[in-house]
Amino acid sequence: MLIIGAAGGVGSFAVQIAKAFGAHVTGVCSTTKVELVRSIGADDVIDYTRDDFAETGQRYDLILDIAGNRSLSHLRRGLAPRGTLVIVGGEGGGRWFGGIDRQLRAQMLSPFVSQKLGTFIAKQKGDNLVVLKELIEAGKVVPVIDTTYPLSEVPEAIRHLEEGHARGKVIITM
């Protein structure tokens, strides 16, 4: 499994949950976050500033793209012939559909290729929350906290997130 955006708020959880369920995880992140991604359990880490996962020759059965800045064709080059691509979260920049442009294009293309291309929208289910609680209590999933801001500094917290350099979650306290 390849997780693009492995050091962020969602990615840091994805790495740990995938490992808890026995997946071999390769995380993609920037140079300054490589050690963090290793520390939360990734088997392999690709520094995207130095290497391109799609050019390594490795093909992944599952790619979870949380970073949101690679084209579908680029993502598909790293995907196994019958692999699955899951695009998580909205992003900006789509010419016609803004934040969901890539997700829509992936779902429209999927029926015509051997790879399964799609998106993920979270649904809160009690059973899943119980499993997550058990993983946290067992120490298999540990939230990664980047920075804590008081409520009065929410604009600074948002700027920090928009820069795209957060490691794990950014917390607002009241």
Short mmCIF file of N, CA and C in Angstrom, two decimals:
data_model
loop_
_atom_site.label_atom_id
_atom_site.label_comp_id
_atom_site.label_asym_id
_atom_site.label_seq_id
_atom_site.Cartn_x
_atom_site.Cartn_y
_atom_site.Cartn_z
N MET A 1 0.85 -1.17 0.00
CA MET A 1 0.00 0.00 0.00
C MET A 1 0.89 1.23 0.00
N LEU A 2 0.52 2.22 -0.82
CA LEU A 2 1.22 3.49 -0.88
C LEU A 2 0.29 4.56 -0.33
N ILE A 3 0.81 5.36 0.61
CA ILE A 3 0.04 6.46 1.18
C ILE A 3 0.75 7.76 0.85
N ILE A 4 0.13 8.56 -0.01
CA ILE A 4 0.70 9.85 -0.40
C ILE A 4 0.12 10.89 0.55
N GLY A 5 1.02 11.58 1.25
CA GLY A 5 0.58 12.50 2.30
C GLY A 5 0.61 11.81 3.65
N ALA A 6 1.57 10.90 3.83
CA ALA A 6 1.63 10.03 5.00
C ALA A 6 1.92 10.74 6.31
N ALA A 7 2.42 11.97 6.26
CA ALA A 7 2.78 12.67 7.50
C ALA A 7 1.71 13.64 7.97
N GLY A 8 0.66 13.83 7.20
CA GLY A 8 -0.37 14.79 7.56
C GLY A 8 -1.35 14.25 8.58
N GLY A 9 -2.37 15.05 8.85
CA GLY A 9 -3.37 14.69 9.85
C GLY A 9 -4.11 13.40 9.53
N VAL A 10 -4.51 13.21 8.29
CA VAL A 10 -5.19 11.98 7.87
C VAL A 10 -4.18 10.88 7.59
N GLY A 11 -3.11 11.24 6.89
CA GLY A 11 -2.10 10.25 6.51
C GLY A 11 -1.44 9.56 7.69
N SER A 12 -1.17 10.30 8.76
CA SER A 12 -0.52 9.69 9.93
C SER A 12 -1.42 8.64 10.56
N PHE A 13 -2.73 8.86 10.54
CA PHE A 13 -3.66 7.83 11.02
C PHE A 13 -3.71 6.67 10.03
N ALA A 14 -3.74 6.98 8.73
CA ALA A 14 -3.84 5.92 7.71
C ALA A 14 -2.66 4.96 7.79
N VAL A 15 -1.45 5.49 7.97
CA VAL A 15 -0.27 4.62 8.09
C VAL A 15 -0.44 3.66 9.26
N GLN A 16 -0.81 4.19 10.40
CA GLN A 16 -0.91 3.36 11.60
C GLN A 16 -2.05 2.34 11.53
N ILE A 17 -3.17 2.75 10.97
CA ILE A 17 -4.29 1.81 10.86
C ILE A 17 -3.96 0.70 9.86
N ALA A 18 -3.36 1.06 8.73
CA ALA A 18 -2.98 0.05 7.74
C ALA A 18 -1.99 -0.95 8.35
N LYS A 19 -1.01 -0.46 9.10
CA LYS A 19 -0.04 -1.36 9.75
C LYS A 19 -0.74 -2.26 10.76
N ALA A 20 -1.68 -1.71 11.51
CA ALA A 20 -2.41 -2.50 12.51
C ALA A 20 -3.17 -3.66 11.87
N PHE A 21 -3.57 -3.48 10.61
CA PHE A 21 -4.28 -4.53 9.90
C PHE A 21 -3.36 -5.38 9.02
N GLY A 22 -2.05 -5.20 9.19
CA GLY A 22 -1.08 -6.08 8.54
C GLY A 22 -0.59 -5.67 7.17
N ALA A 23 -0.87 -4.46 6.72
CA ALA A 23 -0.43 -4.03 5.40
C ALA A 23 1.06 -3.68 5.40
N HIS A 24 1.70 -3.89 4.27
CA HIS A 24 3.05 -3.38 4.04
C HIS A 24 2.84 -1.96 3.51
N VAL A 25 3.33 -0.96 4.25
CA VAL A 25 3.02 0.44 3.95
C VAL A 25 4.26 1.18 3.48
N THR A 26 4.10 1.87 2.35
CA THR A 26 5.10 2.83 1.88
C THR A 26 4.46 4.20 2.00
N GLY A 27 5.12 5.09 2.73
CA GLY A 27 4.63 6.45 2.90
C GLY A 27 5.37 7.41 2.00
N VAL A 28 4.66 8.39 1.47
CA VAL A 28 5.26 9.44 0.65
C VAL A 28 5.13 10.75 1.42
N CYS A 29 6.25 11.46 1.55
CA CYS A 29 6.28 12.73 2.28
C CYS A 29 7.51 13.52 1.86
N SER A 30 7.67 14.71 2.44
CA SER A 30 8.85 15.53 2.15
C SER A 30 10.01 15.12 3.06
N THR A 31 11.19 15.63 2.73
CA THR A 31 12.42 15.29 3.44
C THR A 31 12.30 15.48 4.94
N THR A 32 11.72 16.59 5.37
CA THR A 32 11.67 16.90 6.80
C THR A 32 10.72 15.99 7.58
N LYS A 33 9.92 15.19 6.88
CA LYS A 33 8.95 14.33 7.55
C LYS A 33 9.26 12.84 7.45
N VAL A 34 10.36 12.49 6.80
CA VAL A 34 10.71 11.09 6.59
C VAL A 34 10.80 10.33 7.91
N GLU A 35 11.50 10.88 8.88
CA GLU A 35 11.67 10.18 10.16
C GLU A 35 10.35 10.03 10.90
N LEU A 36 9.49 11.03 10.82
CA LEU A 36 8.17 10.92 11.43
C LEU A 36 7.40 9.75 10.84
N VAL A 37 7.39 9.64 9.52
CA VAL A 37 6.62 8.58 8.86
C VAL A 37 7.20 7.21 9.23
N ARG A 38 8.51 7.12 9.32
CA ARG A 38 9.12 5.85 9.78
C ARG A 38 8.71 5.55 11.22
N SER A 39 8.70 6.58 12.06
CA SER A 39 8.41 6.38 13.48
C SER A 39 6.98 5.92 13.74
N ILE A 40 6.06 6.19 12.83
CA ILE A 40 4.68 5.75 13.04
C ILE A 40 4.40 4.41 12.36
N GLY A 41 5.46 3.79 11.78
CA GLY A 41 5.31 2.42 11.33
C GLY A 41 5.46 2.12 9.86
N ALA A 42 5.68 3.12 9.01
CA ALA A 42 5.81 2.82 7.58
C ALA A 42 7.00 1.90 7.34
N ASP A 43 6.82 0.90 6.51
CA ASP A 43 7.90 -0.03 6.17
C ASP A 43 8.93 0.64 5.27
N ASP A 44 8.46 1.47 4.36
CA ASP A 44 9.32 2.19 3.43
C ASP A 44 8.82 3.63 3.36
N VAL A 45 9.73 4.55 3.07
CA VAL A 45 9.35 5.95 2.93
C VAL A 45 10.00 6.50 1.66
N ILE A 46 9.20 7.20 0.88
CA ILE A 46 9.70 7.86 -0.33
C ILE A 46 9.63 9.37 -0.10
N ASP A 47 10.77 10.01 -0.22
CA ASP A 47 10.86 11.46 -0.13
C ASP A 47 10.53 12.01 -1.52
N TYR A 48 9.37 12.62 -1.66
CA TYR A 48 8.93 13.06 -2.99
C TYR A 48 9.80 14.16 -3.57
N THR A 49 10.62 14.83 -2.74
CA THR A 49 11.51 15.85 -3.29
C THR A 49 12.72 15.23 -3.97
N ARG A 50 12.94 13.94 -3.74
CA ARG A 50 14.09 13.25 -4.33
C ARG A 50 13.71 12.13 -5.29
N ASP A 51 12.60 11.47 -5.02
CA ASP A 51 12.20 10.31 -5.82
C ASP A 51 10.72 10.41 -6.19
N ASP A 52 10.39 9.80 -7.31
CA ASP A 52 9.02 9.76 -7.80
C ASP A 52 8.53 8.32 -7.68
N PHE A 53 7.51 8.10 -6.85
CA PHE A 53 7.01 6.74 -6.63
C PHE A 53 6.62 6.06 -7.94
N ALA A 54 6.15 6.81 -8.91
CA ALA A 54 5.69 6.23 -10.17
C ALA A 54 6.84 5.80 -11.07
N GLU A 55 8.05 6.22 -10.75
CA GLU A 55 9.21 5.91 -11.58
C GLU A 55 10.12 4.85 -10.95
N THR A 56 9.76 4.31 -9.79
CA THR A 56 10.61 3.33 -9.11
C THR A 56 10.49 1.93 -9.68
N GLY A 57 9.45 1.68 -10.45
CA GLY A 57 9.20 0.33 -10.96
C GLY A 57 8.29 -0.47 -10.04
N GLN A 58 8.14 -0.04 -8.81
CA GLN A 58 7.23 -0.69 -7.85
C GLN A 58 5.79 -0.34 -8.22
N ARG A 59 4.92 -1.34 -8.20
CA ARG A 59 3.50 -1.11 -8.44
C ARG A 59 2.75 -1.52 -7.18
N TYR A 60 1.78 -0.73 -6.82
CA TYR A 60 1.06 -0.92 -5.56
C TYR A 60 -0.35 -1.42 -5.80
N ASP A 61 -0.79 -2.34 -4.95
CA ASP A 61 -2.16 -2.85 -5.03
C ASP A 61 -3.17 -1.79 -4.60
N LEU A 62 -2.73 -0.91 -3.70
CA LEU A 62 -3.61 0.15 -3.20
C LEU A 62 -2.80 1.43 -3.06
N ILE A 63 -3.32 2.51 -3.62
CA ILE A 63 -2.73 3.84 -3.42
C ILE A 63 -3.81 4.70 -2.78
N LEU A 64 -3.46 5.28 -1.66
CA LEU A 64 -4.32 6.22 -0.95
C LEU A 64 -3.69 7.60 -1.14
N ASP A 65 -4.35 8.46 -1.91
CA ASP A 65 -3.81 9.78 -2.21
C ASP A 65 -4.52 10.82 -1.37
N ILE A 66 -3.81 11.33 -0.38
CA ILE A 66 -4.37 12.34 0.51
C ILE A 66 -3.82 13.71 0.15
N ALA A 67 -2.68 13.76 -0.54
CA ALA A 67 -2.00 15.03 -0.83
C ALA A 67 -2.71 15.83 -1.92
N GLY A 68 -3.33 15.18 -2.87
CA GLY A 68 -4.19 15.85 -3.84
C GLY A 68 -3.54 16.70 -4.89
N ASN A 69 -2.32 16.39 -5.30
CA ASN A 69 -1.71 17.25 -6.31
C ASN A 69 -1.09 16.49 -7.48
N ARG A 70 -1.42 15.22 -7.63
CA ARG A 70 -0.89 14.44 -8.76
C ARG A 70 -2.02 14.09 -9.72
N SER A 71 -1.69 14.06 -10.99
CA SER A 71 -2.70 13.74 -12.00
C SER A 71 -3.09 12.26 -11.90
N LEU A 72 -4.26 11.94 -12.44
CA LEU A 72 -4.70 10.55 -12.45
C LEU A 72 -3.72 9.68 -13.23
N SER A 73 -3.21 10.17 -14.35
CA SER A 73 -2.28 9.36 -15.15
C SER A 73 -1.00 9.07 -14.36
N HIS A 74 -0.53 10.03 -13.59
CA HIS A 74 0.66 9.83 -12.77
C HIS A 74 0.39 8.80 -11.68
N LEU A 75 -0.73 8.92 -11.01
CA LEU A 75 -1.10 7.97 -9.96
C LEU A 75 -1.24 6.56 -10.53
N ARG A 76 -1.86 6.44 -11.70
CA ARG A 76 -2.08 5.13 -12.30
C ARG A 76 -0.77 4.44 -12.68
N ARG A 77 0.28 5.21 -12.99
CA ARG A 77 1.58 4.60 -13.32
C ARG A 77 2.17 3.84 -12.14
N GLY A 78 1.83 4.24 -10.92
CA GLY A 78 2.33 3.53 -9.75
C GLY A 78 1.40 2.44 -9.26
N LEU A 79 0.27 2.29 -9.91
CA LEU A 79 -0.76 1.34 -9.49
C LEU A 79 -0.62 0.01 -10.25
N ALA A 80 -0.79 -1.09 -9.54
CA ALA A 80 -0.78 -2.41 -10.17
C ALA A 80 -1.91 -2.49 -11.20
N PRO A 81 -1.78 -3.39 -12.20
CA PRO A 81 -2.80 -3.47 -13.24
C PRO A 81 -4.23 -3.65 -12.72
N ARG A 82 -4.39 -4.34 -11.62
CA ARG A 82 -5.72 -4.51 -11.03
C ARG A 82 -5.81 -3.82 -9.66
N GLY A 83 -4.98 -2.82 -9.47
CA GLY A 83 -4.92 -2.10 -8.20
C GLY A 83 -6.07 -1.13 -8.02
N THR A 84 -6.12 -0.57 -6.82
CA THR A 84 -7.17 0.36 -6.43
C THR A 84 -6.57 1.70 -6.03
N LEU A 85 -7.10 2.77 -6.57
CA LEU A 85 -6.72 4.12 -6.20
C LEU A 85 -7.87 4.75 -5.44
N VAL A 86 -7.57 5.31 -4.27
CA VAL A 86 -8.57 6.01 -3.48
C VAL A 86 -8.07 7.44 -3.26
N ILE A 87 -8.84 8.40 -3.73
CA ILE A 87 -8.52 9.81 -3.54
C ILE A 87 -9.33 10.30 -2.34
N VAL A 88 -8.64 10.87 -1.36
CA VAL A 88 -9.28 11.30 -0.12
C VAL A 88 -9.27 12.81 -0.04
N GLY A 89 -10.41 13.38 0.29
CA GLY A 89 -10.48 14.81 0.54
C GLY A 89 -10.66 15.64 -0.70
N GLY A 90 -11.08 16.86 -0.50
CA GLY A 90 -11.23 17.80 -1.59
C GLY A 90 -9.93 18.55 -1.82
N GLU A 91 -9.85 19.18 -2.95
CA GLU A 91 -8.67 19.96 -3.28
C GLU A 91 -9.10 21.10 -4.19
N GLY A 92 -8.27 22.05 -4.35
CA GLY A 92 -8.60 23.19 -5.20
C GLY A 92 -8.06 23.01 -6.60
N GLY A 93 -8.46 23.89 -7.48
CA GLY A 93 -7.83 23.97 -8.78
C GLY A 93 -8.52 23.30 -9.93
N GLY A 94 -9.56 22.53 -9.71
CA GLY A 94 -10.23 21.89 -10.84
C GLY A 94 -10.93 22.93 -11.71
N ARG A 95 -10.75 22.83 -13.00
CA ARG A 95 -11.28 23.85 -13.91
C ARG A 95 -12.81 23.89 -13.90
N TRP A 96 -13.44 22.73 -13.85
CA TRP A 96 -14.89 22.68 -13.94
C TRP A 96 -15.57 22.44 -12.60
N PHE A 97 -14.98 21.60 -11.78
CA PHE A 97 -15.65 21.19 -10.55
C PHE A 97 -14.89 21.53 -9.28
N GLY A 98 -13.87 22.37 -9.39
CA GLY A 98 -13.14 22.84 -8.22
C GLY A 98 -12.54 21.71 -7.41
N GLY A 99 -12.95 21.60 -6.16
CA GLY A 99 -12.35 20.67 -5.21
C GLY A 99 -12.64 19.20 -5.42
N ILE A 100 -13.55 18.86 -6.32
CA ILE A 100 -13.83 17.43 -6.54
C ILE A 100 -13.54 16.99 -7.97
N ASP A 101 -12.81 17.79 -8.70
CA ASP A 101 -12.53 17.51 -10.10
C ASP A 101 -11.86 16.15 -10.31
N ARG A 102 -10.77 15.89 -9.61
CA ARG A 102 -10.05 14.61 -9.81
C ARG A 102 -10.91 13.42 -9.38
N GLN A 103 -11.66 13.57 -8.30
CA GLN A 103 -12.50 12.47 -7.84
C GLN A 103 -13.55 12.10 -8.90
N LEU A 104 -14.17 13.10 -9.48
CA LEU A 104 -15.17 12.84 -10.52
C LEU A 104 -14.54 12.19 -11.75
N ARG A 105 -13.39 12.71 -12.17
CA ARG A 105 -12.72 12.13 -13.34
C ARG A 105 -12.31 10.69 -13.06
N ALA A 106 -11.85 10.40 -11.83
CA ALA A 106 -11.47 9.03 -11.48
C ALA A 106 -12.67 8.10 -11.57
N GLN A 107 -13.80 8.52 -11.05
CA GLN A 107 -14.98 7.67 -11.08
C GLN A 107 -15.52 7.48 -12.50
N MET A 108 -15.36 8.49 -13.34
CA MET A 108 -15.82 8.36 -14.73
C MET A 108 -14.90 7.44 -15.53
N LEU A 109 -13.60 7.46 -15.24
CA LEU A 109 -12.64 6.63 -15.97
C LEU A 109 -12.65 5.18 -15.51
N SER A 110 -12.94 4.95 -14.26
CA SER A 110 -12.83 3.62 -13.65
C SER A 110 -13.51 2.48 -14.42
N PRO A 111 -14.71 2.65 -14.95
CA PRO A 111 -15.34 1.53 -15.67
C PRO A 111 -14.61 1.11 -16.95
N PHE A 112 -13.71 1.95 -17.43
CA PHE A 112 -13.06 1.69 -18.71
C PHE A 112 -11.62 1.20 -18.58
N VAL A 113 -11.13 1.02 -17.36
CA VAL A 113 -9.77 0.55 -17.14
C VAL A 113 -9.79 -0.64 -16.18
N SER A 114 -8.70 -1.40 -16.14
CA SER A 114 -8.64 -2.56 -15.26
C SER A 114 -8.44 -2.18 -13.80
N GLN A 115 -8.00 -0.96 -13.56
CA GLN A 115 -7.79 -0.49 -12.20
C GLN A 115 -9.09 0.11 -11.66
N LYS A 116 -9.26 0.00 -10.35
CA LYS A 116 -10.42 0.59 -9.70
C LYS A 116 -10.02 1.97 -9.20
N LEU A 117 -10.70 3.01 -9.69
CA LEU A 117 -10.36 4.38 -9.34
C LEU A 117 -11.57 5.02 -8.67
N GLY A 118 -11.34 5.62 -7.52
CA GLY A 118 -12.47 6.23 -6.83
C GLY A 118 -12.06 7.18 -5.73
N THR A 119 -13.01 7.44 -4.88
CA THR A 119 -12.82 8.39 -3.80
C THR A 119 -13.39 7.81 -2.52
N PHE A 120 -13.15 8.52 -1.44
CA PHE A 120 -13.64 8.06 -0.15
C PHE A 120 -14.28 9.24 0.57
N ILE A 121 -15.47 9.02 1.04
CA ILE A 121 -16.16 10.00 1.88
C ILE A 121 -16.45 9.31 3.19
N ALA A 122 -15.99 9.90 4.27
CA ALA A 122 -16.12 9.28 5.59
C ALA A 122 -17.59 9.19 6.02
N LYS A 123 -17.91 8.07 6.60
CA LYS A 123 -19.21 7.86 7.21
C LYS A 123 -18.96 7.34 8.62
N GLN A 124 -19.50 8.02 9.59
CA GLN A 124 -19.29 7.58 10.96
C GLN A 124 -20.17 6.37 11.25
N LYS A 125 -19.51 5.28 11.61
CA LYS A 125 -20.22 4.06 11.97
C LYS A 125 -19.71 3.62 13.34
N GLY A 126 -20.63 3.29 14.20
CA GLY A 126 -20.29 2.91 15.56
C GLY A 126 -19.27 1.80 15.64
N ASP A 127 -19.43 0.77 14.79
CA ASP A 127 -18.51 -0.37 14.83
C ASP A 127 -17.08 0.07 14.49
N ASN A 128 -16.94 0.96 13.50
CA ASN A 128 -15.61 1.44 13.13
C ASN A 128 -14.98 2.26 14.25
N LEU A 129 -15.79 3.06 14.93
CA LEU A 129 -15.27 3.86 16.03
C LEU A 129 -14.82 2.97 17.19
N VAL A 130 -15.51 1.86 17.40
CA VAL A 130 -15.10 0.91 18.44
C VAL A 130 -13.74 0.30 18.08
N VAL A 131 -13.57 -0.08 16.82
CA VAL A 131 -12.28 -0.63 16.37
C VAL A 131 -11.18 0.40 16.55
N LEU A 132 -11.44 1.64 16.16
CA LEU A 132 -10.44 2.70 16.33
C LEU A 132 -10.10 2.90 17.80
N LYS A 133 -11.10 2.91 18.65
CA LYS A 133 -10.88 3.03 20.10
C LYS A 133 -9.99 1.90 20.61
N GLU A 134 -10.24 0.69 20.15
CA GLU A 134 -9.43 -0.46 20.58
C GLU A 134 -7.98 -0.33 20.10
N LEU A 135 -7.79 0.14 18.87
CA LEU A 135 -6.44 0.34 18.34
C LEU A 135 -5.69 1.41 19.15
N ILE A 136 -6.39 2.47 19.50
CA ILE A 136 -5.77 3.53 20.31
C ILE A 136 -5.42 3.00 21.71
N GLU A 137 -6.36 2.29 22.33
CA GLU A 137 -6.11 1.75 23.68
C GLU A 137 -4.97 0.75 23.68
N ALA A 138 -4.79 0.02 22.56
CA ALA A 138 -3.72 -0.97 22.46
C ALA A 138 -2.38 -0.31 22.10
N GLY A 139 -2.39 1.00 21.83
CA GLY A 139 -1.17 1.70 21.46
C GLY A 139 -0.75 1.49 20.02
N LYS A 140 -1.64 0.92 19.21
CA LYS A 140 -1.31 0.70 17.79
C LYS A 140 -1.56 1.94 16.95
N VAL A 141 -2.38 2.84 17.44
CA VAL A 141 -2.64 4.11 16.78
C VAL A 141 -2.46 5.21 17.82
N VAL A 142 -1.54 6.12 17.52
CA VAL A 142 -1.24 7.23 18.42
C VAL A 142 -1.38 8.52 17.62
N PRO A 143 -2.29 9.41 18.01
CA PRO A 143 -2.42 10.66 17.25
C PRO A 143 -1.10 11.44 17.24
N VAL A 144 -0.76 11.96 16.07
CA VAL A 144 0.43 12.79 15.91
C VAL A 144 -0.05 14.24 15.99
N ILE A 145 0.47 14.98 16.96
CA ILE A 145 0.07 16.37 17.16
C ILE A 145 1.20 17.28 16.68
N ASP A 146 0.90 18.14 15.73
CA ASP A 146 1.88 19.09 15.20
C ASP A 146 2.01 20.29 16.13
N THR A 147 0.93 21.03 16.25
CA THR A 147 0.95 22.29 17.00
C THR A 147 -0.40 22.47 17.66
N THR A 148 -0.39 23.13 18.80
CA THR A 148 -1.62 23.48 19.49
C THR A 148 -1.73 25.01 19.51
N TYR A 149 -2.90 25.51 19.09
CA TYR A 149 -3.16 26.94 19.07
C TYR A 149 -4.34 27.25 19.98
N PRO A 150 -4.30 28.39 20.68
CA PRO A 150 -5.50 28.82 21.40
C PRO A 150 -6.55 29.30 20.40
N LEU A 151 -7.80 29.31 20.82
CA LEU A 151 -8.89 29.72 19.94
C LEU A 151 -8.65 31.11 19.34
N SER A 152 -8.02 31.99 20.07
CA SER A 152 -7.76 33.35 19.58
C SER A 152 -6.78 33.38 18.40
N GLU A 153 -6.07 32.26 18.15
CA GLU A 153 -5.09 32.21 17.07
C GLU A 153 -5.50 31.30 15.91
N VAL A 154 -6.81 31.13 15.75
CA VAL A 154 -7.31 30.28 14.66
C VAL A 154 -6.80 30.74 13.29
N PRO A 155 -6.75 32.05 12.99
CA PRO A 155 -6.22 32.45 11.67
C PRO A 155 -4.78 31.95 11.45
N GLU A 156 -3.94 31.99 12.49
CA GLU A 156 -2.57 31.49 12.36
C GLU A 156 -2.56 29.98 12.12
N ALA A 157 -3.44 29.28 12.83
CA ALA A 157 -3.54 27.83 12.66
C ALA A 157 -3.95 27.47 11.23
N ILE A 158 -4.90 28.21 10.69
CA ILE A 158 -5.35 27.96 9.31
C ILE A 158 -4.23 28.25 8.32
N ARG A 159 -3.50 29.33 8.55
CA ARG A 159 -2.36 29.63 7.67
C ARG A 159 -1.34 28.50 7.71
N HIS A 160 -1.08 27.98 8.90
CA HIS A 160 -0.13 26.86 9.05
C HIS A 160 -0.60 25.65 8.25
N LEU A 161 -1.88 25.34 8.33
CA LEU A 161 -2.43 24.21 7.58
C LEU A 161 -2.36 24.47 6.07
N GLU A 162 -2.70 25.68 5.65
CA GLU A 162 -2.69 25.99 4.22
C GLU A 162 -1.30 25.90 3.61
N GLU A 163 -0.27 26.10 4.41
CA GLU A 163 1.10 25.97 3.91
C GLU A 163 1.43 24.53 3.55
N GLY A 164 0.65 23.58 4.08
CA GLY A 164 0.84 22.18 3.74
C GLY A 164 2.02 21.50 4.43
N HIS A 165 2.49 22.08 5.50
CA HIS A 165 3.66 21.52 6.16
C HIS A 165 3.37 20.95 7.54
N ALA A 166 2.11 20.83 7.90
CA ALA A 166 1.76 20.28 9.21
C ALA A 166 2.16 18.82 9.29
N ARG A 167 2.60 18.42 10.45
CA ARG A 167 2.93 17.02 10.73
C ARG A 167 1.87 16.49 11.68
N GLY A 168 0.94 15.74 11.16
CA GLY A 168 -0.15 15.26 12.00
C GLY A 168 -1.23 16.31 12.13
N LYS A 169 -1.87 16.32 13.27
CA LYS A 169 -3.02 17.19 13.52
C LYS A 169 -2.59 18.54 14.10
N VAL A 170 -3.36 19.56 13.77
CA VAL A 170 -3.23 20.88 14.37
C VAL A 170 -4.44 21.03 15.30
N ILE A 171 -4.17 21.36 16.54
CA ILE A 171 -5.20 21.37 17.59
C ILE A 171 -5.55 22.81 17.98
N ILE A 172 -6.85 23.07 18.17
CA ILE A 172 -7.33 24.35 18.67
C ILE A 172 -7.86 24.10 20.08
N THR A 173 -7.35 24.88 21.04
CA THR A 173 -7.82 24.73 22.43
C THR A 173 -8.72 25.90 22.81
N MET A 174 -9.62 25.64 23.71
CA MET A 174 -10.54 26.70 24.19
C MET A 174 -10.23 27.04 25.61
#
